[in-house]
Short mmCIF file of C-alpha atoms in Angstrom, two decimals:
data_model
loop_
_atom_site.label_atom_id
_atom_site.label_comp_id
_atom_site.label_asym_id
_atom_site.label_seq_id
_atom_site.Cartn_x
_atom_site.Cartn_y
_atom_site.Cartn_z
CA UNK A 48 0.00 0.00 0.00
CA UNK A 49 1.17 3.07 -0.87
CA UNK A 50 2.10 5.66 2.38
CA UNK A 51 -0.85 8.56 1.18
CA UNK A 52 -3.31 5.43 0.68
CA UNK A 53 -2.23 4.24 4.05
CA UNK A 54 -2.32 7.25 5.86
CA UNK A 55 -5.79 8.26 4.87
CA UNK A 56 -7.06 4.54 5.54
CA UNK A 57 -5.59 5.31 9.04
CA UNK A 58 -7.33 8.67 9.33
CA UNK A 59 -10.75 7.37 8.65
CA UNK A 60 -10.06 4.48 10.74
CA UNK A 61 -9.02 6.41 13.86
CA UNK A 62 -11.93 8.94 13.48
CA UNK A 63 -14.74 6.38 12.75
CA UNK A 64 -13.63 4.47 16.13
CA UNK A 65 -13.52 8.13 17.92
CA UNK A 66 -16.72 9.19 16.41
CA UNK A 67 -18.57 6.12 16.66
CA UNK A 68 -17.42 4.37 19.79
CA UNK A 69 -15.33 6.70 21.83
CA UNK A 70 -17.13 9.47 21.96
CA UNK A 71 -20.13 7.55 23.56
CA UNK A 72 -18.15 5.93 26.39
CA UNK A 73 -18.59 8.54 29.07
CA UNK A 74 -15.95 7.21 31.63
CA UNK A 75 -15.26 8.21 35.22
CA UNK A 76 -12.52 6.64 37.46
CA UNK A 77 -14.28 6.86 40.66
CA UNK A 78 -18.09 6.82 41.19
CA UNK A 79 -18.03 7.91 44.46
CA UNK A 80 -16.16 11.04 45.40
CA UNK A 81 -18.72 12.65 43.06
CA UNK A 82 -16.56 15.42 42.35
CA UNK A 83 -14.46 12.97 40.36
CA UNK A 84 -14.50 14.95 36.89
CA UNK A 85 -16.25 12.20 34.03
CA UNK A 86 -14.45 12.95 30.10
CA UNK A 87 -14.22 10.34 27.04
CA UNK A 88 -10.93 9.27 26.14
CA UNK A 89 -9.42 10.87 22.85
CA UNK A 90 -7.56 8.83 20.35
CA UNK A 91 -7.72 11.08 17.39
CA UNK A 92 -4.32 12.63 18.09
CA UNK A 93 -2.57 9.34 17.09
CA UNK A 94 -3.09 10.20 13.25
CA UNK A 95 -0.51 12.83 14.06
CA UNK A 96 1.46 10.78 16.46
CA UNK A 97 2.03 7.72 13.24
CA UNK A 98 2.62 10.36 10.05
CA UNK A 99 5.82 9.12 8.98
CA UNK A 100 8.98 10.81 9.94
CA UNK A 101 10.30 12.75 6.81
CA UNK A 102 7.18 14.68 6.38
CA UNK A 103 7.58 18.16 6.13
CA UNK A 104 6.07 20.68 9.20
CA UNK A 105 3.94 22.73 7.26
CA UNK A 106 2.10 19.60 5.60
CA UNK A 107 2.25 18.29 9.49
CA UNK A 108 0.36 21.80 10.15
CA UNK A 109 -2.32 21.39 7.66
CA UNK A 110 -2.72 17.91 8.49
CA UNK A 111 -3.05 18.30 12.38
CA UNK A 112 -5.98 21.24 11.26
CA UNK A 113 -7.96 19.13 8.91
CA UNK A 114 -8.21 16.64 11.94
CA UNK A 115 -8.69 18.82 14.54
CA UNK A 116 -11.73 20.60 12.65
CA UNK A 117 -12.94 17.37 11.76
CA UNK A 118 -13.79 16.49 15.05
CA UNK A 119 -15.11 20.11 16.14
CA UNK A 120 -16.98 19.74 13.37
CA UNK A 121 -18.96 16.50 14.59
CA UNK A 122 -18.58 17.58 18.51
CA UNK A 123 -19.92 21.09 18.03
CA UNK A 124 -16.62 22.89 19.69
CA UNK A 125 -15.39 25.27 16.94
CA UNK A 126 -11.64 25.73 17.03
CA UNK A 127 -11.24 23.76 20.13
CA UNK A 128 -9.94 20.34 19.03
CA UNK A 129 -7.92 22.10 15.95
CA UNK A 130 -6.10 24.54 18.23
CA UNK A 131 -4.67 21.39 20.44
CA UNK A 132 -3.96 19.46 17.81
CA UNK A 133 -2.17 21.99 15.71
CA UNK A 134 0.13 22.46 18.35
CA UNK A 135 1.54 18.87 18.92
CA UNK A 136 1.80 19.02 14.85
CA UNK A 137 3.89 21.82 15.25
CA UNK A 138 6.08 19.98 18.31
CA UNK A 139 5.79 16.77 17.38
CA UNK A 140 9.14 16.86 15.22
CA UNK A 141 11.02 18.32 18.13
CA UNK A 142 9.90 15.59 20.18
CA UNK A 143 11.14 12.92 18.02
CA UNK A 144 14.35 14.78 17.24
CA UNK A 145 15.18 15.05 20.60
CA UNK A 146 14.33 11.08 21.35
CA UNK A 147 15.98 9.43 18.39
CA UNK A 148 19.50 8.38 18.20
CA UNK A 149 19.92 9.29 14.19
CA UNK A 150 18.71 12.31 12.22
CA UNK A 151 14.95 11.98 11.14
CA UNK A 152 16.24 11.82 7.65
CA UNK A 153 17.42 8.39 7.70
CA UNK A 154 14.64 6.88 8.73
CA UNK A 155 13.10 6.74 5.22
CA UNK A 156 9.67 5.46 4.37
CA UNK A 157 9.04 4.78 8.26
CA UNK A 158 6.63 6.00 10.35
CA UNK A 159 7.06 6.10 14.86
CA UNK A 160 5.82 2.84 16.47
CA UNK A 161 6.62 0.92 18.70
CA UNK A 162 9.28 -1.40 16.70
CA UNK A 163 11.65 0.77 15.66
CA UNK A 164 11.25 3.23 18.63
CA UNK A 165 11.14 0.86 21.10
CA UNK A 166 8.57 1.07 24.20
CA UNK A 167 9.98 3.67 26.26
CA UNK A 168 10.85 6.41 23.93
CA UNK A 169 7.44 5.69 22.52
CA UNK A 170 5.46 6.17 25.13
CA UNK A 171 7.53 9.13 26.19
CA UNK A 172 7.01 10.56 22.74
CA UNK A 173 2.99 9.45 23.07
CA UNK A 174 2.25 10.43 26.18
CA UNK A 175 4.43 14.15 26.38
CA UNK A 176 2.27 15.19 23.10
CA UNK A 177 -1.23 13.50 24.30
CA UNK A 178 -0.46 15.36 27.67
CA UNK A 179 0.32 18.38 26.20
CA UNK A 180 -3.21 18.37 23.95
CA UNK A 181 -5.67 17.36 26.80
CA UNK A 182 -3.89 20.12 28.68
CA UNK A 183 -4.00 22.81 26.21
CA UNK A 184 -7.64 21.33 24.80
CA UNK A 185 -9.24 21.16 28.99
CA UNK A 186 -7.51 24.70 29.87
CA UNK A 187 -9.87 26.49 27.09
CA UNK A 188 -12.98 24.26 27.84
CA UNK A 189 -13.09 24.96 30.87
CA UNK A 190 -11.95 28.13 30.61
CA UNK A 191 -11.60 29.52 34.26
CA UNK A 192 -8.32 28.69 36.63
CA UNK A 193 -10.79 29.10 39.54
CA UNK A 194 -10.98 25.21 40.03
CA UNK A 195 -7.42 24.14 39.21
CA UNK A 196 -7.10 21.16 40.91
CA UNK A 197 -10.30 19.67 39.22
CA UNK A 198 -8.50 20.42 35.72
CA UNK A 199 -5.80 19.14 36.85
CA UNK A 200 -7.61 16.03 38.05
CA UNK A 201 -9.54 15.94 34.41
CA UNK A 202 -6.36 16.18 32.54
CA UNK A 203 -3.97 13.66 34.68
CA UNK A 204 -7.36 11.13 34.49
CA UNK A 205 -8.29 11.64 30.62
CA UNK A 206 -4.89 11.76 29.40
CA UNK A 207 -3.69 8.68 31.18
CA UNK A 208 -7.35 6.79 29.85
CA UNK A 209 -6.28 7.84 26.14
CA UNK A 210 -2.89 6.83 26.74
CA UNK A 211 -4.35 3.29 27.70
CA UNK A 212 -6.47 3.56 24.75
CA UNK A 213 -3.92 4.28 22.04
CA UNK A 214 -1.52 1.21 23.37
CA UNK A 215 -4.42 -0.93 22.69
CA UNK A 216 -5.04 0.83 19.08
CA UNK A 217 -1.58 0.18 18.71
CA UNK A 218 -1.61 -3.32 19.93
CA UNK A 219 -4.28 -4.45 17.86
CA UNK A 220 -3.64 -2.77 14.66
CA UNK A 221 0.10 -3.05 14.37
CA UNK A 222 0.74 -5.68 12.32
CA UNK A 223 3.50 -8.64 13.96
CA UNK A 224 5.68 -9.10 10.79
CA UNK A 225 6.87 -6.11 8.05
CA UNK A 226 5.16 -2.43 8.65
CA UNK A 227 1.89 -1.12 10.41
CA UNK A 228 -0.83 -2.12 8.30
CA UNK B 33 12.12 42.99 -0.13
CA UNK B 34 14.72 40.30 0.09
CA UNK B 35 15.43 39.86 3.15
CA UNK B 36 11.60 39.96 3.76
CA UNK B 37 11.07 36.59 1.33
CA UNK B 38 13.75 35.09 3.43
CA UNK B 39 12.28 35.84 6.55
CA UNK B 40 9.41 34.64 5.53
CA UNK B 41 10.47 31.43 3.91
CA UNK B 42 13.17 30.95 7.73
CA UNK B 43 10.47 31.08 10.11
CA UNK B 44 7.25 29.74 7.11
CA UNK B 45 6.58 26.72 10.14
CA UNK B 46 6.37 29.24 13.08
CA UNK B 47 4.11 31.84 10.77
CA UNK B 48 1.88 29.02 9.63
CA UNK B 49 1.19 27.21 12.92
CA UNK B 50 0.67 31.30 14.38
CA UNK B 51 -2.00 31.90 11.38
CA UNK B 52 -3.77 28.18 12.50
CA UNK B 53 -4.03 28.46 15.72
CA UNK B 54 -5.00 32.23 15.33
CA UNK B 55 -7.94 30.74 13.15
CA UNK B 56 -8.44 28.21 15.98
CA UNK B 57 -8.69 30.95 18.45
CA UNK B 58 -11.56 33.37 16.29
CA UNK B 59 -13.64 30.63 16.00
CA UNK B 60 -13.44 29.59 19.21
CA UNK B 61 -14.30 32.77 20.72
CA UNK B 62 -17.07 33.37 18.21
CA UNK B 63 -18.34 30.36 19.68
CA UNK B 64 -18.17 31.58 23.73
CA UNK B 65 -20.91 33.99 22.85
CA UNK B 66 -24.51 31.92 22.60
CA UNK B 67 -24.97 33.41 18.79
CA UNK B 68 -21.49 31.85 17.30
CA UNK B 69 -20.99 28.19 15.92
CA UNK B 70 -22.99 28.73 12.98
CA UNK B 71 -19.81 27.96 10.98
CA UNK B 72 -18.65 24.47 12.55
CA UNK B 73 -21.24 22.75 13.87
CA UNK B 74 -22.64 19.48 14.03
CA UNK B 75 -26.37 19.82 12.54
CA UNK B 76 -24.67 19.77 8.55
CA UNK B 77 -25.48 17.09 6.36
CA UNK B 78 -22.38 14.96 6.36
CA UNK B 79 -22.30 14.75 10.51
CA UNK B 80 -25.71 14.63 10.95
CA UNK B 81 -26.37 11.82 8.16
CA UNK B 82 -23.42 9.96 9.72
CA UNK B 83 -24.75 10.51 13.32
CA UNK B 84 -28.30 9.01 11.67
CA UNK B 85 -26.58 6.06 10.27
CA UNK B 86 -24.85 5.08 13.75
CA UNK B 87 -27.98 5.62 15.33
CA UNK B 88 -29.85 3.70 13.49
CA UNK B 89 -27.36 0.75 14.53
CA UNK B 90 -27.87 1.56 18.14
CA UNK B 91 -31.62 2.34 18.48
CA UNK B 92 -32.46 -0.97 19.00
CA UNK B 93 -30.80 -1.68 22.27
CA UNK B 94 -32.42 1.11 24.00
CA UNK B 95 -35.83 0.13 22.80
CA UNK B 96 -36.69 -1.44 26.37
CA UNK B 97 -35.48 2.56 28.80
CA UNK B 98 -37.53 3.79 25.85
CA UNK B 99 -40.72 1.78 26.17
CA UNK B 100 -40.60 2.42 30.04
CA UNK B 101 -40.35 6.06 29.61
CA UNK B 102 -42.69 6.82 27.34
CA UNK B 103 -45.34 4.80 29.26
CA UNK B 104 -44.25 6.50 32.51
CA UNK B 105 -45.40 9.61 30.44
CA UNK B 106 -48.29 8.63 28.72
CA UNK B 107 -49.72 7.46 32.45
CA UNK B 108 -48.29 11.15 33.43
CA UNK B 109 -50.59 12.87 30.64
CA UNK B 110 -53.38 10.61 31.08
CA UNK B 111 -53.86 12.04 34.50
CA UNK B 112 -53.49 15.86 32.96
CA UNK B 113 -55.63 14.55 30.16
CA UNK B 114 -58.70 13.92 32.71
CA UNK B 115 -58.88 17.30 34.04
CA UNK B 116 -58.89 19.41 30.64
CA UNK B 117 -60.64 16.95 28.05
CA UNK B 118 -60.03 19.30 24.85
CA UNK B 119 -56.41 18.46 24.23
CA UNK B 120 -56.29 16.10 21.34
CA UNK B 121 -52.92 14.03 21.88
CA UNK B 122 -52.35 13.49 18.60
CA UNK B 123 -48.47 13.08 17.48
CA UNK B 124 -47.39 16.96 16.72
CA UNK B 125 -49.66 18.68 19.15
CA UNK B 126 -50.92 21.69 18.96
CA UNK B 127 -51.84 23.25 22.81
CA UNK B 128 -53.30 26.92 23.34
CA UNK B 129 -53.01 26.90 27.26
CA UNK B 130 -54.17 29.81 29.02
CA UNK B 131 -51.75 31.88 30.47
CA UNK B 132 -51.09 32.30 34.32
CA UNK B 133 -51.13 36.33 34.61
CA UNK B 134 -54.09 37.24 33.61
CA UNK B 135 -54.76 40.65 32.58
CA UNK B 136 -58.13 43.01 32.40
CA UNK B 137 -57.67 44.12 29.36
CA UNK B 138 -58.21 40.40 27.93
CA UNK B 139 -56.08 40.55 24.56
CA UNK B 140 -53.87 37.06 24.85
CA UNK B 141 -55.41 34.66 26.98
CA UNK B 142 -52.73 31.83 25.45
CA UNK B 143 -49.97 31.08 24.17
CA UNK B 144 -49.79 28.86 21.51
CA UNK B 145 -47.38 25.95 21.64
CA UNK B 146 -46.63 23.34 18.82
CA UNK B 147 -44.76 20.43 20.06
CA UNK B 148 -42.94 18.32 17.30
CA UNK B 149 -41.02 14.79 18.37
CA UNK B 150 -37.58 14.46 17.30
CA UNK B 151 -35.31 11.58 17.93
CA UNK B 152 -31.79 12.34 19.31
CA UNK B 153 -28.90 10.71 16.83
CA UNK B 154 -26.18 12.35 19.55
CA UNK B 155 -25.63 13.07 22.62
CA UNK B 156 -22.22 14.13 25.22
CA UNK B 157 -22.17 14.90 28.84
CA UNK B 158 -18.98 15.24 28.83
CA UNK B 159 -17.45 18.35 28.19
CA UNK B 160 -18.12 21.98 29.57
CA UNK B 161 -20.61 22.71 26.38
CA UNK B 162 -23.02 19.48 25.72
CA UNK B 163 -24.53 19.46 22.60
CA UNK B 164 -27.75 17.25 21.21
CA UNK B 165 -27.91 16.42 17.59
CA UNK B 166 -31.65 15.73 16.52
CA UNK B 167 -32.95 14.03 13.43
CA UNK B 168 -35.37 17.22 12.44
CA UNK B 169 -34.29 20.46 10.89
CA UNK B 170 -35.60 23.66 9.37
CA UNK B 171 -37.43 21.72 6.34
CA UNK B 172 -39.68 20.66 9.23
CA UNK B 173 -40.30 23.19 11.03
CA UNK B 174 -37.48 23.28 13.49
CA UNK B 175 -35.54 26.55 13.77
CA UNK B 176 -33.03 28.10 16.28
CA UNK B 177 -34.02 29.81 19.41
CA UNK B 178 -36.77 26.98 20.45
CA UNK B 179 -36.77 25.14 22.96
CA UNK B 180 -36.65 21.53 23.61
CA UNK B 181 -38.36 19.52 26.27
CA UNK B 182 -38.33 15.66 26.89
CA UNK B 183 -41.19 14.01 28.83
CA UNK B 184 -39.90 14.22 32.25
CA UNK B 185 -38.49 18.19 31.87
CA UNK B 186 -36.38 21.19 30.56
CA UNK B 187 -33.51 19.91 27.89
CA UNK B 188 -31.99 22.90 26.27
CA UNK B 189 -32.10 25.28 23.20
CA UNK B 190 -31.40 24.56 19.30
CA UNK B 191 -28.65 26.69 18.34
CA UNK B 192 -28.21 25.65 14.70
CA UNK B 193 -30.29 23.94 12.22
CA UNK B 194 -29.83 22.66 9.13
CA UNK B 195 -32.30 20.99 6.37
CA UNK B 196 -32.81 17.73 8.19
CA UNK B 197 -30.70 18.23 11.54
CA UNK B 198 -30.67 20.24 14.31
CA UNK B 199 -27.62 20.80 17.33
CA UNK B 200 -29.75 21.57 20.81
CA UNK B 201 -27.38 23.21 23.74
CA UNK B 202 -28.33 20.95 26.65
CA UNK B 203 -28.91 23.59 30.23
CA UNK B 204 -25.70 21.61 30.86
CA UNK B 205 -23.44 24.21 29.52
CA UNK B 206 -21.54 26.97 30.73
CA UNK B 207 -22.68 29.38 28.85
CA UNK B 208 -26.13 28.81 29.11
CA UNK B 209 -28.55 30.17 31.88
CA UNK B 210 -31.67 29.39 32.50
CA UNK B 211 -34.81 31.33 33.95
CA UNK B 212 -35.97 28.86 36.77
CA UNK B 213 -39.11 29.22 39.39
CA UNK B 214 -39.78 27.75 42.89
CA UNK B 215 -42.48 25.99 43.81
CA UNK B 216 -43.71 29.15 45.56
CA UNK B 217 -42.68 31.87 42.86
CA UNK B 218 -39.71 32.65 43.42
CA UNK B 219 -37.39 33.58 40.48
CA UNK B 220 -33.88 32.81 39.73
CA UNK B 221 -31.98 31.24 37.49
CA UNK B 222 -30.39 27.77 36.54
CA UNK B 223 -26.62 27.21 36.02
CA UNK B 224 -24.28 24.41 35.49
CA UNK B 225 -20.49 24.40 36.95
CA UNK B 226 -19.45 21.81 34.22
CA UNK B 227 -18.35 19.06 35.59
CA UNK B 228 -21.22 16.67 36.79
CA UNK B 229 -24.51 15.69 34.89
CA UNK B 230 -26.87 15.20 37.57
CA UNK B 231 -25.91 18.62 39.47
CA UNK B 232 -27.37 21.46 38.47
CA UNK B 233 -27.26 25.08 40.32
CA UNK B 234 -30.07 28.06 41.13
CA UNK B 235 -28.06 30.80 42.76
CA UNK B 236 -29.40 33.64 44.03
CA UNK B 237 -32.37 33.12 46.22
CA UNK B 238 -32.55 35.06 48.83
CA UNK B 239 -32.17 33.43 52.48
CA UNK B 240 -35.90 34.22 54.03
CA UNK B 241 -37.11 31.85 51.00
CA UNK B 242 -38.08 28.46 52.91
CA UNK B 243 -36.50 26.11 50.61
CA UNK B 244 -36.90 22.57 51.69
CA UNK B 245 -35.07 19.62 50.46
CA UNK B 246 -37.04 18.21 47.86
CA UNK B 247 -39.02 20.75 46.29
CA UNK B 248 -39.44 21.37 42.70
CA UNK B 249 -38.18 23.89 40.15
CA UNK B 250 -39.95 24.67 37.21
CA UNK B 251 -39.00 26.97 34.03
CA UNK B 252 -40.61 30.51 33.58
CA UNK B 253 -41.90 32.48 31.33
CA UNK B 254 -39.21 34.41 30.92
CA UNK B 255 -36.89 31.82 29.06
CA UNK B 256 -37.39 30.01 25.46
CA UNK B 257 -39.39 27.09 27.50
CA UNK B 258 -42.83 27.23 27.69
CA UNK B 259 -43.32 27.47 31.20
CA UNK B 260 -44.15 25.24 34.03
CA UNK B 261 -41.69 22.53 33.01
CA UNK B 262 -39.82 20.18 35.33
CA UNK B 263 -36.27 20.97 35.63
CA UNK B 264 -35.21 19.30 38.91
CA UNK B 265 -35.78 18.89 42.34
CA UNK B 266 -33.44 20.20 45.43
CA UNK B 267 -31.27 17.82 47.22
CA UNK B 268 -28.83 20.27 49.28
CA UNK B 269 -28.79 24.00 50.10
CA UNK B 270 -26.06 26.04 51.23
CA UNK B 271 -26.43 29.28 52.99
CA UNK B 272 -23.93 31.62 51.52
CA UNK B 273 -22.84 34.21 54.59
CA UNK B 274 -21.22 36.97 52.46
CA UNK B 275 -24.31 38.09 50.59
CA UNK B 276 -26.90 36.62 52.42
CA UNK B 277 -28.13 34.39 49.37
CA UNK B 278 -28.51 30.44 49.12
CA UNK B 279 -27.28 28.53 46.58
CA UNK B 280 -29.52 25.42 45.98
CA UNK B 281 -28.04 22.13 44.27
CA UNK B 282 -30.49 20.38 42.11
CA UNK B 283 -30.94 16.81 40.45
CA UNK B 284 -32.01 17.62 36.86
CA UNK B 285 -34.93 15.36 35.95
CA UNK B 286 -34.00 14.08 32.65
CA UNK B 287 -31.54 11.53 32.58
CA UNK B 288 -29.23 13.27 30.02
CA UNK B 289 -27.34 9.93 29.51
CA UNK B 290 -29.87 8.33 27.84
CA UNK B 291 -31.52 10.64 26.00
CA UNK B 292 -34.09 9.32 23.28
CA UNK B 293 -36.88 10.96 22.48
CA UNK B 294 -37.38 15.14 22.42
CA UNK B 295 -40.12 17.33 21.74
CA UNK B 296 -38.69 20.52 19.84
CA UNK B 297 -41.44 23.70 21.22
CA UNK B 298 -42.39 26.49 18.41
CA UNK B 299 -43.88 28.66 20.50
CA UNK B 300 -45.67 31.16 18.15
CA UNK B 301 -45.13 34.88 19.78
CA UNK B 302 -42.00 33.99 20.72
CA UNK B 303 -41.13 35.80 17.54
CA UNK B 304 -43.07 38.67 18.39
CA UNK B 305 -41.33 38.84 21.70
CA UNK B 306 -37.65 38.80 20.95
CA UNK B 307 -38.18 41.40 18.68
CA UNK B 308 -39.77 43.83 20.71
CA UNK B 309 -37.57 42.87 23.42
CA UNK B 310 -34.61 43.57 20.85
CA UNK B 311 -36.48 46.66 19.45
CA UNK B 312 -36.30 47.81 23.19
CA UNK B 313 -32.57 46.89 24.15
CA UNK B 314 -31.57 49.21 20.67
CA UNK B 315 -33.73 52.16 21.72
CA UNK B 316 -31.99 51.93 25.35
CA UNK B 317 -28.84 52.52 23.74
#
């Protein structure tokens, strides 16, 4: 399969299971302390997370836009989605730079996982840039610092539930022999 | 002009992800104020059609909270039904009911309501904002600024609506208040803090109001509902010291999590009086 085909199979793939399935799972660690903030988990921002590695940042840009608006589109929150998710397009090759061993350059025709990453930079490269959206993307929900310590509380819970949710993506779509499929 | 292009073409990534996110930002803040989100918004064809198609998958397993509810309200209107026989309770009602204040000089007596059904294809609690996608749109008679009810109370207001969908903002949002009524009269208003579905808030009732746990609070007038309709009933009250108000915690009667059915409200002079209530806000400044 060719890497655009690929790519946009992934796209619709990833939003169709957001849309469709995610999105109705209202989830809430604890029931009891009722103060315990409820959120769905967000998997969307692994299209951006598994572009492969030589494409160029303003592509990344447009890319991480389309997706974002996608979903504001379909959840009703104009420019809320788009604005997180442009910004870990815009960091996401730091991140990697900063992880790998070799320049981005040689790893031609790849894209990150979990093979030729390994785990632990992978998940430090997943989790920093899912982190960094549910923070940015709960701050302007929410909108007001006068409960900090519940949006602190939503973003530590929902960004550790999407983590879980993207290593099972992962797990389950990444094929065991030759590239992600 | 050189050394502009290459400026431009050093920092093109920075400048481009600036312009984005300063698109990201205008519609986002056209969207704070309760007119905005006419531009992105679920109730266009290709979300709402896709919305329809998943909920036409799911439909069936809710058939059974369905059934229950809507005979829980049937029973509920049957009991109405016996004290004004002239109601016909056909499906898309038509109800003049006779207003509560009622004046000498005898011009309205009612206001006419026309209730349509619509079936909800989407629903979140989650977030600060919840938004309800419904199957029925401007080609039927839906339009924005009515209200929507659901048999057991208040549900919120559609804020966009295209040819065959509509997006309601649930009274669980943020930026939504809501005109709300004690059992006894008194006025205030309904807010959410955004965080919990089955919490709701009336601020602003002053302390020598008896409140007792349990009572009932009902829209007004004064909103987009019609009015007497269930919002919730009070489970705790706080006495606030600093400016001698309480702040009463509700439990919204509609189960927002399982939202089916929704009746969409035209009220017919509602027209009439947003625009001389508009008409008057200009004059005043």
């Amino acid at each position: 399969m060719s890497i655009y085909v690929r790519n946009f199979l992934r796209f619709c793939i990833i939003m169709l299971l957001q849309l469709l399935i995610l999105n109705k799972i209202t989830l809430r660690w604890w029931l009891q302390p009722s103060g315990f903030p409820i959120f769905i988990p967000y998997v969307y921002p692994l299209f951006i997370l598994l572009l492969p590695f030589e494409i160029t940042v303003p592509l990344l840009l447009v890319l991480g836009f389309i997706t974002g608006i996608t979903m504001d589109t379909f959840m009703n929150t104009a420019g809320l989605h788009a604005c997180a998710t442009v910004l870990i397009a815009y960091l996401r090759t730091n991140v990697l730079n900063a992880l790998l061993p070799k320049n981005l350059s040689e790893y031609a025709n790849q894209s990150p996982s979990i093979k030729n990453m390994g785990w632990v930079p992978f998940l430090v490269y997943g989790g920093f840039l899912i982190l960094l959206h549910h923070i940015v993307f709960f701050t302007i929900e929410l909108w007001n610092l006068s409960n900090v310590g519940y949006l602190m509380l939503k973003i530590l819970a929902s960004s550790v539930t999407s983590m879980l949710f993207i290593i099972v993506y992962l797990l389950l779509f990444t094929r065991q022999s030759g590239s992600r499929g | 002009m050189r050394n502009f292009i290459l400026f431009i073409s050093r920092f093109f990534n920075l400048i481009l992800f600036l312009a984005l996110e300063i698109v990201c930002i205008v519609l986002i803040s056209r969207t704070n104020s309760l007119q905005g989100n006419d531009i992105v918004s679920s109730a266009n064809a290709v979300s709402g059609l896709m919305y329809k198609k998943q909920n036409d998958v799911v439909y069936y397993f809710a058939l059974r909270r369905m059934n229950d509810s809507l005979l829980n309200e049937n029973a509920r209107l049957r009991t109405q039904l016996s004290f004004r026989n002239s109601v016909d309770t056909l499906r898309d009602t038509t109800v003049r009911k006779v207003l509560g204040n009622p004046d000498s000089s005898h011009i309205i007596h009612y206001a006419d309501y026309h209730y349509l059904t619509a079936h909800v294809i989407n629903n979140s609690v989650s977030s600060s904002n919840n938004y309800i996608t419904i199957n029925r749109g401007t080609a039927t008679g839906v339009y924005k600024g009515m209200g929507v009810i659901t048999g057991t109370g208040a549900v919120g207001k559609v804020v966009n609506a295209s040819a065959h969908y509509a997006s309601i903002l649930s009274i669980l949002s943020m930026k939504q208040k809501v005109s709300a009524r004690l059992k006894d009269g008194t006025y205030g208003y309904i807010e959410w803090e955004g965080d919990r579905p089955d919490v709701l808030m009336m601020k602003d009732v002053a302390q020598q109001v008896r409140v007792k746990l349990g009572d009932t609070v009902f829209t007004t007038d004064y909103s987009f509902f019609p009015s007497d309709i269930l919002i919730g009933t009070v489970y705790r009250k706080d006495a606030l010291k600093k400016n001698n108000m309480q702040l009463l915690y509700l439990r919204p009667t509609v189960n927002f999590r399982n939202l089916q059915y929704v009746y969409v409200v035209d009220n017919k002079l509602a027209m009439e009086k947003q625009h001389l209530e508009d008409s008057s806000l200009k004059s005043k400044q």
